[in-house]
Amino acid sequence: MQDEPDWPVDKLTALRLGRRLVTEVPASRPDRRAFVDVRPALSRADHIARDEGWVRGDAGRCFRLEHREYDGHRLDGFDYDVGAVLVASADAADEADLLTAVAAWGLRPGAFVHPWETDDPR
């Protein structure tokens, strides 16, 4: 893990391509699990590109951060959202705002990974 305040190049590229990133954070109780995700906003141009079979990069995207907490024993099932709680959310107008929001939440950009590298159920 890195301590630098900027996004690692591969993660910044993923965000610019519209890919979601996730990090696990401490939960309120031992029987719960919590995750923060960053979702880049997708535009009509992104949907057109997807329909044409390619992915559109955009350094001017806005983002949504969400901190969710789940019952730990439900993560592997289809009903993972039963008992789930949206702890906090924030919008970021651009990459600079995203860095500010991530820092305000006490997180490091280097802690975020691709969703398939976590137990995040979403």
Short mmCIF file of C-alpha atoms in Angstrom, two decimals:
data_model
loop_
_atom_site.label_atom_id
_atom_site.label_comp_id
_atom_site.label_asym_id
_atom_site.label_seq_id
_atom_site.Cartn_x
_atom_site.Cartn_y
_atom_site.Cartn_z
CA MET A 1 0.00 0.00 0.00
CA GLN A 2 1.16 3.49 -0.66
CA ASP A 3 0.95 6.59 1.52
CA GLU A 4 0.99 9.12 -1.30
CA PRO A 5 -2.05 11.40 -1.59
CA ASP A 6 -2.56 10.77 -5.32
CA TRP A 7 -4.20 7.84 -7.07
CA PRO A 8 -1.94 5.07 -8.32
CA VAL A 9 -1.82 5.28 -12.11
CA ASP A 10 -3.71 2.02 -12.67
CA LYS A 11 -6.53 3.06 -10.32
CA LEU A 12 -6.79 6.55 -11.83
CA THR A 13 -7.02 4.95 -15.26
CA ALA A 14 -9.79 2.65 -14.03
CA LEU A 15 -11.74 5.61 -12.66
CA ARG A 16 -11.31 7.53 -15.91
CA LEU A 17 -12.63 4.48 -17.78
CA GLY A 18 -15.73 4.49 -15.58
CA ARG A 19 -14.76 1.56 -13.36
CA ARG A 20 -15.79 1.33 -9.73
CA LEU A 21 -13.17 0.98 -6.95
CA VAL A 22 -13.68 -0.30 -3.40
CA THR A 23 -11.91 -0.42 -0.06
CA GLU A 24 -12.92 -2.22 3.12
CA VAL A 25 -13.15 -0.04 6.22
CA PRO A 26 -13.78 -0.83 9.89
CA ALA A 27 -17.40 -1.71 10.68
CA SER A 28 -19.41 -0.59 13.70
CA ARG A 29 -19.52 -4.12 15.17
CA PRO A 30 -17.50 -7.33 14.81
CA ASP A 31 -20.41 -9.14 13.08
CA ARG A 32 -20.62 -6.51 10.33
CA ARG A 33 -18.43 -5.60 7.34
CA ALA A 34 -18.14 -2.16 5.76
CA PHE A 35 -16.94 -0.92 2.39
CA VAL A 36 -16.45 2.43 0.70
CA ASP A 37 -16.80 2.54 -3.05
CA VAL A 38 -16.07 5.19 -5.65
CA ARG A 39 -18.39 5.14 -8.64
CA PRO A 40 -17.57 7.31 -11.64
CA ALA A 41 -20.62 8.88 -13.26
CA LEU A 42 -21.38 7.46 -16.68
CA SER A 43 -22.73 9.64 -19.47
CA ARG A 44 -24.70 8.98 -22.61
CA ALA A 45 -21.40 8.88 -24.49
CA ASP A 46 -20.24 6.04 -22.19
CA HIS A 47 -23.38 4.03 -22.93
CA ILE A 48 -22.97 4.58 -26.68
CA ALA A 49 -19.34 3.46 -26.49
CA ARG A 50 -20.35 0.33 -24.55
CA ASP A 51 -23.02 -0.50 -27.14
CA GLU A 52 -20.35 -0.16 -29.82
CA GLY A 53 -18.03 -2.50 -27.92
CA TRP A 54 -15.44 -0.12 -26.49
CA VAL A 55 -14.76 1.81 -23.29
CA ARG A 56 -14.55 5.57 -23.22
CA GLY A 57 -11.96 7.31 -21.04
CA ASP A 58 -12.80 10.68 -19.51
CA ALA A 59 -10.53 12.72 -17.22
CA GLY A 60 -13.45 15.09 -16.53
CA ARG A 61 -15.78 12.65 -14.77
CA CYS A 62 -17.64 13.32 -11.56
CA PHE A 63 -17.86 10.68 -8.83
CA ARG A 64 -20.04 9.28 -6.05
CA LEU A 65 -18.59 7.90 -2.81
CA GLU A 66 -20.69 5.58 -0.68
CA HIS A 67 -19.90 3.97 2.66
CA ARG A 68 -22.12 0.91 3.25
CA GLU A 69 -22.22 -1.57 6.08
CA TYR A 70 -23.56 -5.13 5.85
CA ASP A 71 -24.33 -8.08 8.11
CA GLY A 72 -21.16 -10.13 7.75
CA HIS A 73 -22.95 -13.48 7.43
CA ARG A 74 -25.05 -12.26 4.48
CA LEU A 75 -22.22 -11.20 2.16
CA ASP A 76 -22.07 -14.47 0.24
CA GLY A 77 -25.80 -14.74 -0.46
CA PHE A 78 -28.36 -13.08 -2.67
CA ASP A 79 -29.85 -11.24 0.30
CA TYR A 80 -26.69 -9.31 1.21
CA ASP A 81 -28.69 -6.08 1.27
CA VAL A 82 -30.99 -7.20 4.10
CA GLY A 83 -29.83 -5.17 7.09
CA ALA A 84 -27.45 -3.13 4.96
CA VAL A 85 -26.97 0.51 5.93
CA LEU A 86 -25.81 3.45 3.87
CA VAL A 87 -23.53 5.12 6.43
CA ALA A 88 -22.46 8.12 4.33
CA SER A 89 -22.32 9.37 0.78
CA ALA A 90 -20.70 12.25 -1.05
CA ASP A 91 -20.44 13.58 -4.57
CA ALA A 92 -17.22 14.84 -6.13
CA ALA A 93 -17.34 17.15 -9.15
CA ASP A 94 -13.92 16.09 -10.44
CA GLU A 95 -10.72 14.21 -9.58
CA ALA A 96 -9.47 16.97 -7.24
CA ASP A 97 -12.76 16.94 -5.31
CA LEU A 98 -12.55 13.16 -5.14
CA LEU A 99 -9.09 13.33 -3.53
CA THR A 100 -10.42 15.88 -1.04
CA ALA A 101 -13.45 13.72 -0.17
CA VAL A 102 -11.36 10.56 0.20
CA ALA A 103 -8.94 12.40 2.52
CA ALA A 104 -11.84 13.89 4.51
CA TRP A 105 -13.13 10.36 5.12
CA GLY A 106 -9.68 9.37 6.42
CA LEU A 107 -8.91 7.09 3.47
CA ARG A 108 -5.96 6.78 1.11
CA PRO A 109 -6.35 6.45 -2.65
CA GLY A 110 -3.83 3.59 -2.59
CA ALA A 111 -6.17 1.52 -0.40
CA PHE A 112 -8.83 1.27 -3.13
CA VAL A 113 -8.85 -1.83 -5.32
CA HIS A 114 -11.03 -3.37 -8.01
CA PRO A 115 -14.30 -4.81 -6.64
CA TRP A 116 -13.34 -8.39 -7.53
CA GLU A 117 -10.35 -8.07 -5.18
CA THR A 118 -12.67 -7.54 -2.18
CA ASP A 119 -15.63 -9.21 -0.50
CA ASP A 120 -17.84 -6.24 -1.38
CA PRO A 121 -21.17 -7.78 -2.42
CA ARG A 122 -22.15 -5.07 -4.87
#
